[in-house]
């Protein structure tokens, strides 16, 4: 396969990581404070001559629909949608509040491992039955529910979602769709087997932003996209840490065994004095390999969404880390840079996609006016004829740069339908009011998207480029990386 001339070895990866760690990651390493030059990430020599040839200009194609299974098919019509909620605090509040705005939704039951975090659900649905173990809830209530909304730590996404789908329940699962690459593939295949309404909870997918980017790109406004850059201001939780040595009594309100779920057993540790959250529950689980997916998994399913919706990249040929602060056996690094190579297809040239977190950003492109700065989180689409700067986690404010070119080109011609809302899409499909493919972040789209994102975490753990055999879910060039494609599940949690 075609590959850039330079290859990141583990030695150069560790060397670059040490350099970044010594620099303190103040935001000045990469960003608009640097001298003006074209975007050139650390250790990235750019595409090879063979890849550049594959990135040559091509005719603009008519818009193609996003991936979906059961296109045009409908679920049986329902007058009311009976929803069970798994996770009732944090993002669970959004699930509860958003669906109660829809008079067609009822709640017979809900689940949270911590009874102290059930207050909002109890207030909204005083007659609903509470549970702390979703396995029991789904078994007991299977005839009383039509659909499930899942807002848990990442390591519970797959088992909760798969259990519900096997029971024939429509599912709305928060991003990232899964905790591992293997889990993402299993949920994609489950969506192919079962005729259900599915949606991943990357709410920005229902907004205007990526649709405008799609319409600019597919109308030829910036030519062929040959490079993208995505950055985030996360993590805003601890990463790079070691496991606490202390053990504390588990609060009476918390079922710690259920909180751990499929993950290996470990002692409970609560908040330090004056703190609301401990090292795990209820918020800081994101930075641990056993429970979360780090800054990349947490945010890329939002912030890279436009790349997958607009360019339909498919599986990457390879993914590699460019740099990172030290990685422990327990936790994600405090910052990292990665890149993916997506080969050419019949409808678009090859392109390379870069990711930055922990305060890192790409350099400002030449097209950006001197007085402007890159936002805290966003995207750059670099094309053969122009560029797009996109602000925010949800691709909120896309603009062609420079502004003079934006004014010249103007708003793109509309090519895509707009959304009634992310949750609304799913509810309408689950009730038989819209086709099963009406939710646009359905698992035929969200599964492969999540899979490609989580390959970045596999590359981080190995510190090496991984070449991806998507058909067989294998890393042929680095066999030791295959242990991170899936994981071992604790007894009672293998689904």
Short mmCIF file of C-alpha atoms in Angstrom, two decimals:
data_model
loop_
_atom_site.label_atom_id
_atom_site.label_comp_id
_atom_site.label_asym_id
_atom_site.label_seq_id
_atom_site.Cartn_x
_atom_site.Cartn_y
_atom_site.Cartn_z
CA UNK A 1 0.00 0.00 0.00
CA UNK A 2 1.12 3.62 -0.49
CA UNK A 3 2.66 5.16 2.63
CA UNK A 4 4.47 8.37 3.56
CA UNK A 5 8.23 8.23 3.24
CA UNK A 6 8.80 8.69 6.98
CA UNK A 7 7.66 6.05 9.47
CA UNK A 8 7.21 6.73 13.16
CA UNK A 9 9.20 4.14 15.09
CA UNK A 10 8.69 3.50 18.79
CA UNK A 11 12.08 5.15 19.43
CA UNK A 12 11.16 8.42 17.66
CA UNK A 13 7.68 8.33 19.22
CA UNK A 14 9.11 8.10 22.74
CA UNK A 15 11.71 10.76 21.96
CA UNK A 16 9.06 13.18 20.72
CA UNK A 17 6.83 12.37 23.69
CA UNK A 18 9.68 13.20 26.07
CA UNK A 19 10.27 16.50 24.28
CA UNK A 20 6.63 17.47 24.62
CA UNK A 21 6.54 16.44 28.27
CA UNK A 22 9.58 18.64 28.93
CA UNK A 23 7.99 21.55 27.13
CA UNK A 24 5.07 21.53 29.56
CA UNK A 25 2.39 21.70 26.86
CA UNK A 26 1.58 25.33 27.36
CA UNK A 27 -0.16 25.77 24.03
CA UNK A 28 2.86 27.50 22.54
CA UNK A 29 4.32 24.31 21.12
CA UNK A 30 1.92 24.44 18.20
CA UNK A 31 -0.48 27.23 17.39
CA UNK A 32 -0.92 30.70 16.04
CA UNK A 33 1.96 32.06 18.07
CA UNK A 34 4.32 30.25 15.70
CA UNK A 35 5.76 31.89 12.58
CA UNK A 36 3.37 31.84 9.63
CA UNK A 37 3.77 28.73 7.53
CA UNK A 38 1.68 25.98 6.04
CA UNK A 39 0.34 23.40 8.48
CA UNK A 40 3.13 20.96 9.28
CA UNK A 41 2.52 18.81 12.39
CA UNK A 42 5.42 17.50 14.45
CA UNK A 43 7.38 14.74 12.65
CA UNK A 44 4.92 14.81 9.74
CA UNK A 45 6.79 15.02 6.46
CA UNK A 46 3.51 14.96 4.54
CA UNK A 47 2.27 12.45 2.00
CA UNK A 48 4.61 10.55 -0.27
CA UNK A 49 4.84 11.21 -4.00
CA UNK A 50 2.63 8.19 -4.65
CA UNK A 51 0.00 9.51 -2.25
CA UNK A 52 0.09 12.98 -3.78
CA UNK A 53 -0.69 11.38 -7.11
CA UNK A 54 -3.70 9.71 -5.48
CA UNK A 55 -4.80 13.10 -4.16
CA UNK A 56 -5.02 14.77 -7.55
CA UNK A 57 -8.10 16.78 -8.47
CA UNK A 58 -11.18 14.80 -9.39
CA UNK A 59 -14.68 15.70 -10.59
CA UNK A 60 -17.23 16.61 -7.92
CA UNK A 61 -19.75 13.82 -7.47
CA UNK A 62 -23.42 14.07 -6.61
CA UNK A 63 -24.21 13.60 -2.90
CA UNK A 64 -24.51 10.00 -1.75
CA UNK A 65 -26.62 8.94 1.25
CA UNK A 66 -24.84 8.16 4.50
CA UNK A 67 -24.44 4.49 5.40
CA UNK A 68 -27.59 2.80 6.67
CA UNK A 69 -29.14 -0.64 7.00
CA UNK A 70 -32.80 -1.42 6.28
CA UNK A 71 -33.08 1.70 4.13
CA UNK A 72 -36.69 2.76 3.66
CA UNK A 73 -38.06 0.10 6.04
CA UNK A 74 -40.28 0.97 9.00
CA UNK A 75 -40.71 -0.31 12.54
CA UNK A 76 -44.27 -1.17 13.61
CA UNK A 77 -46.26 1.95 14.46
CA UNK A 78 -46.60 2.90 18.11
CA UNK A 79 -48.83 5.48 19.82
CA UNK A 80 -46.40 5.75 22.76
CA UNK A 81 -42.72 4.89 23.05
CA UNK A 82 -41.88 3.19 26.33
CA UNK A 83 -38.25 4.08 27.10
CA UNK A 84 -36.00 2.58 29.79
CA UNK A 85 -33.04 4.78 30.79
CA UNK A 86 -29.67 3.28 31.72
CA UNK A 87 -27.75 6.06 33.48
CA UNK A 88 -29.88 8.85 34.95
CA UNK A 89 -27.31 11.54 35.81
CA UNK A 90 -24.70 13.40 33.78
CA UNK A 91 -25.66 12.88 30.12
CA UNK A 92 -28.60 10.89 31.49
CA UNK A 93 -30.16 14.21 32.51
CA UNK A 94 -30.10 15.24 28.87
CA UNK A 95 -31.78 11.98 27.86
CA UNK A 96 -34.47 12.42 30.49
CA UNK A 97 -35.15 16.09 29.84
CA UNK A 98 -35.06 15.82 26.06
CA UNK A 99 -37.50 12.92 25.86
CA UNK A 100 -39.92 14.37 28.40
CA UNK A 101 -40.33 17.30 26.00
CA UNK A 102 -41.92 14.75 23.66
CA UNK A 103 -45.38 13.83 24.91
CA UNK A 104 -45.19 10.51 23.07
CA UNK A 105 -42.53 9.08 25.44
CA UNK A 106 -43.28 7.12 28.62
CA UNK A 107 -40.87 5.61 31.16
CA UNK A 108 -41.81 2.36 32.94
CA UNK A 109 -38.35 1.91 34.51
CA UNK A 110 -34.84 3.30 34.79
CA UNK A 111 -31.45 2.22 36.08
CA UNK A 112 -28.42 3.78 37.72
CA UNK A 113 -25.73 2.10 39.82
CA UNK A 114 -25.93 4.98 42.32
CA UNK A 115 -29.32 5.63 43.90
CA UNK A 116 -28.22 9.15 44.84
CA UNK A 117 -28.06 9.94 41.12
CA UNK A 118 -31.63 8.88 40.39
CA UNK A 119 -33.29 12.05 41.66
CA UNK A 120 -34.08 13.59 38.27
CA UNK A 121 -35.62 10.37 36.95
CA UNK A 122 -37.69 9.92 40.11
CA UNK A 123 -38.94 13.50 39.83
CA UNK A 124 -39.95 13.17 36.17
CA UNK A 125 -41.30 9.62 36.39
CA UNK A 126 -42.55 9.03 39.97
CA UNK A 127 -44.31 5.80 39.01
CA UNK A 128 -41.35 4.25 37.18
CA UNK A 129 -39.48 1.34 38.78
CA UNK A 130 -35.80 1.95 39.70
CA UNK A 131 -32.99 -0.59 39.27
CA UNK A 132 -29.24 -0.60 39.90
CA UNK A 133 -28.34 -3.48 37.54
CA UNK A 134 -29.46 -3.01 33.93
CA UNK A 135 -29.13 -6.73 33.24
CA UNK A 136 -31.88 -7.40 35.75
CA UNK A 137 -33.97 -4.44 34.55
CA UNK A 138 -33.91 -5.61 30.95
CA UNK A 139 -34.81 -9.16 31.93
CA UNK A 140 -37.67 -8.20 34.26
CA UNK A 141 -39.06 -5.35 32.15
CA UNK A 142 -38.50 -6.73 28.65
CA UNK A 143 -42.27 -6.84 27.91
CA UNK A 144 -42.84 -3.36 29.30
CA UNK A 145 -40.37 -1.37 27.17
CA UNK A 146 -39.86 -0.60 23.49
CA UNK A 147 -36.57 1.26 23.60
CA UNK A 148 -33.51 1.99 25.73
CA UNK A 149 -31.34 5.11 26.13
CA UNK A 150 -27.83 4.44 27.43
CA UNK A 151 -25.67 7.05 29.13
CA UNK A 152 -23.07 5.18 31.18
CA UNK A 153 -19.27 5.07 31.41
CA UNK A 154 -17.85 3.85 28.11
CA UNK A 155 -17.07 0.30 29.26
CA UNK A 156 -20.81 -0.37 29.70
CA UNK A 157 -21.93 0.90 26.28
CA UNK A 158 -21.50 -2.37 24.43
CA UNK A 159 -23.02 -4.87 26.92
CA UNK A 160 -26.04 -2.66 27.66
CA UNK A 161 -26.64 -1.92 23.99
CA UNK A 162 -26.21 -5.49 22.78
CA UNK A 163 -28.47 -6.92 25.48
CA UNK A 164 -31.20 -4.47 24.50
CA UNK A 165 -30.84 -5.15 20.77
CA UNK A 166 -31.03 -8.91 21.27
CA UNK A 167 -34.33 -8.32 23.03
CA UNK A 168 -35.59 -6.35 20.03
CA UNK A 169 -35.40 -2.92 21.66
CA UNK A 170 -34.56 0.27 19.81
CA UNK A 171 -31.36 1.80 21.20
CA UNK A 172 -29.87 5.25 21.62
CA UNK A 173 -26.32 4.92 22.96
CA UNK A 174 -24.03 7.75 23.91
CA UNK A 175 -20.71 8.32 22.15
CA UNK A 176 -18.32 6.67 21.79
CA UNK A 177 -20.54 3.82 20.69
CA UNK A 178 -18.19 1.25 22.23
CA UNK A 179 -15.12 0.82 24.42
CA UNK A 180 -13.08 -1.25 21.94
CA UNK A 181 -12.73 -1.70 18.20
CA UNK A 182 -14.18 -5.21 18.41
CA UNK A 183 -17.26 -3.96 20.27
CA UNK A 184 -17.87 -1.29 17.64
CA UNK A 185 -17.80 -3.94 14.90
CA UNK A 186 -20.19 -6.19 16.83
CA UNK A 187 -22.73 -3.39 17.20
CA UNK A 188 -22.46 -2.57 13.51
CA UNK A 189 -23.22 -6.18 12.65
CA UNK A 190 -26.06 -6.30 15.18
CA UNK A 191 -27.63 -3.29 13.48
CA UNK A 192 -27.41 -5.20 10.21
CA UNK A 193 -29.19 -8.24 11.73
CA UNK A 194 -31.92 -6.54 13.74
CA UNK A 195 -34.51 -4.19 12.22
CA UNK A 196 -34.28 -1.55 14.94
CA UNK A 197 -33.94 2.20 15.20
CA UNK A 198 -30.40 2.98 16.37
CA UNK A 199 -28.62 6.26 17.11
CA UNK A 200 -25.26 7.18 18.64
CA UNK A 201 -25.43 10.18 20.94
CA UNK A 202 -23.25 12.63 19.03
CA UNK A 203 -25.87 15.35 19.07
CA UNK A 204 -24.04 17.67 16.68
CA UNK A 205 -24.83 15.26 13.86
CA UNK A 206 -28.34 16.72 13.78
CA UNK A 207 -27.10 20.30 13.44
CA UNK A 208 -26.44 22.50 10.44
CA UNK A 209 -22.63 22.65 10.64
CA UNK A 210 -21.48 19.42 8.97
CA UNK A 211 -24.25 19.75 6.38
CA UNK A 212 -22.85 23.12 5.29
CA UNK A 213 -19.35 21.62 5.14
CA UNK A 214 -20.72 18.75 3.04
CA UNK A 215 -22.40 21.16 0.65
CA UNK A 216 -19.32 23.35 0.24
CA UNK A 217 -17.07 20.34 -0.32
CA UNK A 218 -19.41 18.52 -2.68
CA UNK A 219 -20.13 21.65 -4.70
CA UNK A 220 -16.38 21.96 -5.29
CA UNK A 221 -15.85 25.16 -3.28
CA UNK A 222 -12.47 24.06 -1.85
CA UNK A 223 -11.53 21.41 -4.42
CA UNK A 224 -10.44 17.96 -3.29
CA UNK A 225 -9.87 17.61 0.46
CA UNK A 226 -6.40 16.14 0.96
CA UNK A 227 -5.86 16.85 4.67
CA UNK A 228 -7.95 17.45 7.77
CA UNK A 229 -6.94 18.61 11.25
CA UNK A 230 -9.09 18.18 14.37
CA UNK A 231 -8.28 19.41 17.88
CA UNK A 232 -10.01 19.53 21.25
CA UNK A 233 -9.55 21.27 24.59
CA UNK A 234 -10.01 17.93 26.38
CA UNK A 235 -9.08 16.26 28.65
CA UNK A 236 -10.72 18.24 31.43
CA UNK A 237 -10.32 15.23 33.74
CA UNK A 238 -7.14 13.51 35.02
CA UNK A 239 -5.05 11.44 32.60
CA UNK A 240 -1.52 10.05 32.81
CA UNK A 241 -2.01 8.90 36.42
CA UNK A 242 -1.35 5.68 38.31
CA UNK A 243 -3.88 3.62 40.24
CA UNK A 244 -4.64 4.83 43.79
CA UNK A 245 -3.23 2.56 46.47
CA UNK A 246 -5.88 3.41 49.07
CA UNK A 247 -9.15 1.53 49.51
CA UNK A 248 -12.25 3.09 51.05
CA UNK A 249 -15.69 1.81 52.06
CA UNK A 250 -18.21 1.85 49.22
CA UNK A 251 -21.10 4.29 49.83
CA UNK A 252 -24.42 2.60 50.58
CA UNK A 253 -25.99 4.26 47.56
CA UNK A 254 -23.48 2.77 45.10
CA UNK A 255 -23.37 -0.76 43.67
CA UNK A 256 -19.61 -0.80 43.02
CA UNK A 257 -19.66 -4.28 41.53
CA UNK A 258 -22.19 -3.16 38.91
CA UNK A 259 -20.26 0.06 38.31
CA UNK A 260 -17.16 -2.01 37.48
CA UNK A 261 -19.31 -4.28 35.32
CA UNK A 262 -17.18 -6.00 32.65
CA UNK A 263 -13.95 -4.40 33.89
CA UNK A 264 -11.50 -6.17 36.24
CA UNK A 265 -12.14 -5.83 39.97
CA UNK A 266 -10.38 -2.99 41.79
CA UNK A 267 -10.91 -1.32 45.17
CA UNK A 268 -13.23 1.66 45.51
CA UNK A 269 -11.72 5.09 46.12
CA UNK A 270 -13.94 8.08 46.77
CA UNK A 271 -13.44 11.84 46.42
CA UNK A 272 -10.68 13.66 48.26
CA UNK A 273 -11.85 16.15 50.91
CA UNK A 274 -13.58 19.09 49.26
CA UNK A 275 -13.93 17.32 45.90
CA UNK A 276 -17.16 16.20 44.23
CA UNK A 277 -15.68 13.33 42.23
CA UNK A 278 -13.30 10.54 43.08
CA UNK A 279 -10.72 9.05 40.74
CA UNK A 280 -13.44 6.93 39.08
CA UNK A 281 -17.04 7.76 39.99
CA UNK A 282 -18.91 9.79 38.90
CA UNK A 283 -16.86 11.68 36.27
CA UNK A 284 -13.13 10.88 36.18
CA UNK A 285 -13.47 7.37 34.75
CA UNK A 286 -12.77 8.80 31.26
CA UNK A 287 -9.00 8.85 31.77
CA UNK A 288 -8.63 5.14 32.67
CA UNK A 289 -8.06 2.45 30.02
CA UNK A 290 -10.40 0.06 31.86
CA UNK A 291 -13.38 2.42 31.84
CA UNK A 292 -13.02 5.22 29.29
CA UNK A 293 -11.62 6.07 25.89
CA UNK A 294 -9.63 9.19 26.82
CA UNK A 295 -9.85 12.58 25.14
CA UNK A 296 -9.83 10.98 21.68
CA UNK A 297 -12.72 8.60 22.33
CA UNK A 298 -14.69 11.13 24.33
CA UNK A 299 -14.55 13.95 21.79
CA UNK A 300 -13.62 12.64 18.32
CA UNK A 301 -17.10 11.14 17.86
CA UNK A 302 -18.27 14.76 18.08
CA UNK A 303 -15.43 16.72 16.57
CA UNK A 304 -14.37 14.35 13.78
CA UNK A 305 -17.99 13.69 12.84
CA UNK A 306 -17.83 16.10 9.91
CA UNK A 307 -14.89 14.22 8.42
CA UNK A 308 -16.80 10.95 8.36
CA UNK A 309 -20.10 12.48 7.28
CA UNK A 310 -18.60 14.63 4.53
CA UNK A 311 -15.80 12.45 3.15
CA UNK A 312 -17.13 8.93 3.91
CA UNK A 313 -13.57 7.70 4.53
CA UNK A 314 -14.27 4.05 5.32
CA UNK A 315 -11.56 2.15 7.17
CA UNK A 316 -8.08 3.66 7.46
CA UNK A 317 -5.13 1.88 5.86
CA UNK A 318 -3.06 2.82 8.89
CA UNK A 319 -3.03 4.92 12.03
CA UNK A 320 0.03 6.19 13.86
CA UNK A 321 0.87 8.28 16.91
CA UNK A 322 3.03 11.30 16.18
CA UNK A 323 3.68 12.31 19.77
CA UNK A 324 2.28 11.95 23.28
CA UNK A 325 3.16 12.54 26.89
CA UNK A 326 4.00 9.37 28.86
CA UNK A 327 1.40 6.62 28.75
CA UNK A 328 0.88 4.40 31.77
CA UNK A 329 -0.56 0.89 31.96
CA UNK A 330 -3.58 2.43 33.69
CA UNK A 331 -4.30 5.73 31.97
CA UNK A 332 -4.32 7.73 28.76
CA UNK A 333 -1.65 10.38 28.11
CA UNK A 334 -2.32 13.99 29.04
CA UNK A 335 -1.90 15.03 25.41
CA UNK A 336 -1.38 13.35 22.06
CA UNK A 337 -1.16 13.78 18.30
CA UNK A 338 -2.13 11.08 15.81
CA UNK A 339 -2.80 10.68 12.12
CA UNK A 340 -4.91 8.35 9.96
CA UNK A 341 -4.39 7.59 6.27
CA UNK A 342 -7.58 6.95 4.28
CA UNK A 343 -6.99 5.52 0.81
CA UNK A 344 -8.65 6.90 -2.33
CA UNK A 345 -12.08 5.64 -3.35
CA UNK A 346 -14.02 5.94 -6.57
CA UNK A 347 -15.62 9.15 -5.31
CA UNK A 348 -12.71 10.98 -3.63
CA UNK A 349 -8.90 11.12 -3.44
CA UNK A 350 -6.86 9.79 -0.54
CA UNK A 351 -6.43 12.05 2.47
CA UNK A 352 -4.67 12.23 5.82
CA UNK A 353 -6.47 13.16 9.03
CA UNK A 354 -4.66 14.61 12.09
CA UNK A 355 -5.84 14.69 15.72
CA UNK A 356 -4.59 16.89 18.60
CA UNK A 357 -5.66 16.94 22.27
CA UNK A 358 -4.43 18.20 25.64
CA UNK A 359 -3.84 21.76 24.43
CA UNK A 360 -2.10 20.93 21.16
CA UNK A 361 -3.25 22.53 17.92
CA UNK A 362 -2.12 22.67 14.31
CA UNK A 363 -0.30 25.73 13.08
CA UNK A 364 -2.47 28.46 11.64
CA UNK A 365 -2.87 28.04 7.89
CA UNK A 366 -1.68 30.82 5.57
CA UNK A 367 -5.27 31.46 4.52
CA UNK A 368 -6.27 32.56 8.05
CA UNK A 369 -6.04 36.30 8.56
CA UNK A 370 -3.24 37.50 10.86
CA UNK A 371 -5.61 38.90 13.47
CA UNK A 372 -7.54 35.62 13.79
CA UNK A 373 -6.65 32.64 15.97
CA UNK A 374 -7.68 29.01 15.96
CA UNK A 375 -10.57 28.24 18.35
CA UNK A 376 -10.08 26.04 21.41
CA UNK A 377 -11.69 23.15 19.57
CA UNK A 378 -12.37 22.73 15.90
CA UNK A 379 -11.42 21.44 12.45
CA UNK A 380 -9.54 22.46 9.35
CA UNK A 381 -10.39 20.99 5.95
CA UNK A 382 -7.55 21.68 3.51
CA UNK A 383 -8.47 21.36 -0.15
CA UNK A 384 -6.71 21.81 -3.46
CA UNK A 385 -8.56 25.11 -4.06
CA UNK A 386 -9.26 26.44 -0.55
CA UNK A 387 -9.80 25.68 3.12
CA UNK A 388 -12.55 25.52 5.72
CA UNK A 389 -12.18 26.49 9.39
CA UNK A 390 -14.82 24.95 11.62
CA UNK A 391 -15.34 26.10 15.20
CA UNK A 392 -16.64 24.07 18.13
CA UNK A 393 -17.24 20.50 19.26
CA UNK A 394 -20.32 20.18 17.06
CA UNK A 395 -18.93 21.87 13.92
CA UNK A 396 -20.99 24.87 14.97
CA UNK A 397 -19.62 27.59 12.72
CA UNK A 398 -17.95 26.53 9.47
CA UNK A 399 -16.39 29.28 7.35
CA UNK A 400 -14.33 29.28 4.19
CA UNK A 401 -11.03 31.08 4.79
CA UNK A 402 -9.92 33.72 4.17
CA UNK A 403 -13.06 35.77 4.80
CA UNK A 404 -12.69 37.49 1.44
CA UNK A 405 -13.11 34.11 -0.27
CA UNK A 406 -16.04 33.28 2.03
CA UNK A 407 -17.83 36.42 0.87
CA UNK A 408 -17.05 35.63 -2.73
CA UNK A 409 -18.36 32.04 -2.60
CA UNK A 410 -21.21 32.58 -0.16
CA UNK A 411 -23.54 29.98 1.26
CA UNK A 412 -23.44 26.63 -0.55
CA UNK A 413 -26.40 25.20 -2.49
CA UNK A 414 -28.51 22.98 -0.24
CA UNK A 415 -28.01 19.27 -0.98
CA UNK A 416 -29.05 17.58 2.27
CA UNK A 417 -32.24 17.47 4.27
CA UNK A 418 -32.14 19.13 7.68
CA UNK A 419 -32.91 17.34 10.93
CA UNK A 420 -35.83 17.78 13.33
CA UNK A 421 -33.40 16.96 16.17
CA UNK A 422 -31.06 14.15 17.15
CA UNK A 423 -33.31 12.46 19.70
CA UNK A 424 -36.35 13.27 17.58
CA UNK A 425 -34.90 11.37 14.61
CA UNK A 426 -34.53 8.27 16.73
CA UNK A 427 -37.95 8.53 18.41
CA UNK A 428 -39.70 9.01 15.07
CA UNK A 429 -38.01 5.91 13.61
CA UNK A 430 -38.66 3.82 16.74
CA UNK A 431 -42.37 4.73 16.61
CA UNK A 432 -42.70 3.89 12.91
CA UNK A 433 -43.26 7.51 11.90
CA UNK A 434 -40.03 7.61 9.84
CA UNK A 435 -37.85 4.93 8.21
CA UNK A 436 -35.32 3.01 10.30
CA UNK A 437 -32.51 4.85 8.47
CA UNK A 438 -33.94 8.27 9.40
CA UNK A 439 -31.58 8.60 12.41
CA UNK A 440 -28.45 9.77 10.61
CA UNK A 441 -25.98 8.56 13.25
CA UNK A 442 -27.45 5.07 13.10
CA UNK A 443 -25.04 2.24 13.83
CA UNK A 444 -24.28 1.56 10.15
CA UNK A 445 -22.62 4.98 10.23
CA UNK A 446 -21.61 5.30 13.89
CA UNK A 447 -20.12 1.80 14.22
CA UNK A 448 -17.41 2.14 11.54
CA UNK A 449 -16.84 5.75 12.64
CA UNK A 450 -16.22 4.65 16.25
CA UNK A 451 -14.06 1.78 15.06
CA UNK A 452 -11.74 4.12 13.14
CA UNK A 453 -11.53 6.55 16.07
CA UNK A 454 -10.68 3.83 18.60
CA UNK A 455 -7.91 2.51 16.36
CA UNK A 456 -6.15 5.71 17.42
CA UNK A 457 -6.12 4.45 20.99
CA UNK A 458 -4.63 1.14 19.84
CA UNK A 459 -1.85 3.08 18.10
CA UNK A 460 -1.30 5.15 21.27
CA UNK A 461 -0.90 2.05 23.44
CA UNK A 462 1.67 0.51 21.11
CA UNK A 463 3.51 3.74 20.25
CA UNK A 464 3.80 2.53 16.65
CA UNK A 465 2.08 2.77 13.31
CA UNK A 466 -0.59 0.10 12.98
CA UNK A 467 -1.64 -1.12 9.55
CA UNK A 468 -5.28 -2.13 9.60
CA UNK A 469 -6.83 -5.25 8.08
CA UNK A 470 -10.45 -4.21 8.52
CA UNK A 471 -11.94 -7.37 7.04
CA UNK A 472 -10.28 -9.52 9.70
CA UNK A 473 -10.04 -7.02 12.57
CA UNK A 474 -6.29 -7.52 12.72
CA UNK A 475 -3.06 -5.51 12.80
CA UNK A 476 -0.81 -7.59 10.51
CA UNK A 477 2.35 -5.49 10.86
CA UNK A 478 2.35 -5.45 14.69
CA UNK A 479 0.86 -8.62 16.20
CA UNK A 480 1.24 -7.33 19.77
CA UNK A 481 -1.30 -4.60 18.97
CA UNK A 482 -4.07 -7.17 18.47
CA UNK A 483 -4.50 -7.60 22.22
CA UNK A 484 -5.96 -4.08 22.31
CA UNK A 485 -8.59 -4.67 19.61
CA UNK A 486 -10.78 -6.37 22.21
CA UNK A 487 -10.53 -7.11 25.93
CA UNK A 488 -11.29 -9.72 28.57
CA UNK A 489 -14.71 -9.48 30.25
CA UNK A 490 -15.38 -10.24 33.87
CA UNK A 491 -17.54 -13.27 34.62
CA UNK A 492 -21.22 -12.48 34.17
CA UNK A 493 -20.66 -9.58 31.77
CA UNK A 494 -19.68 -11.26 28.53
CA UNK A 495 -22.49 -10.58 26.04
#
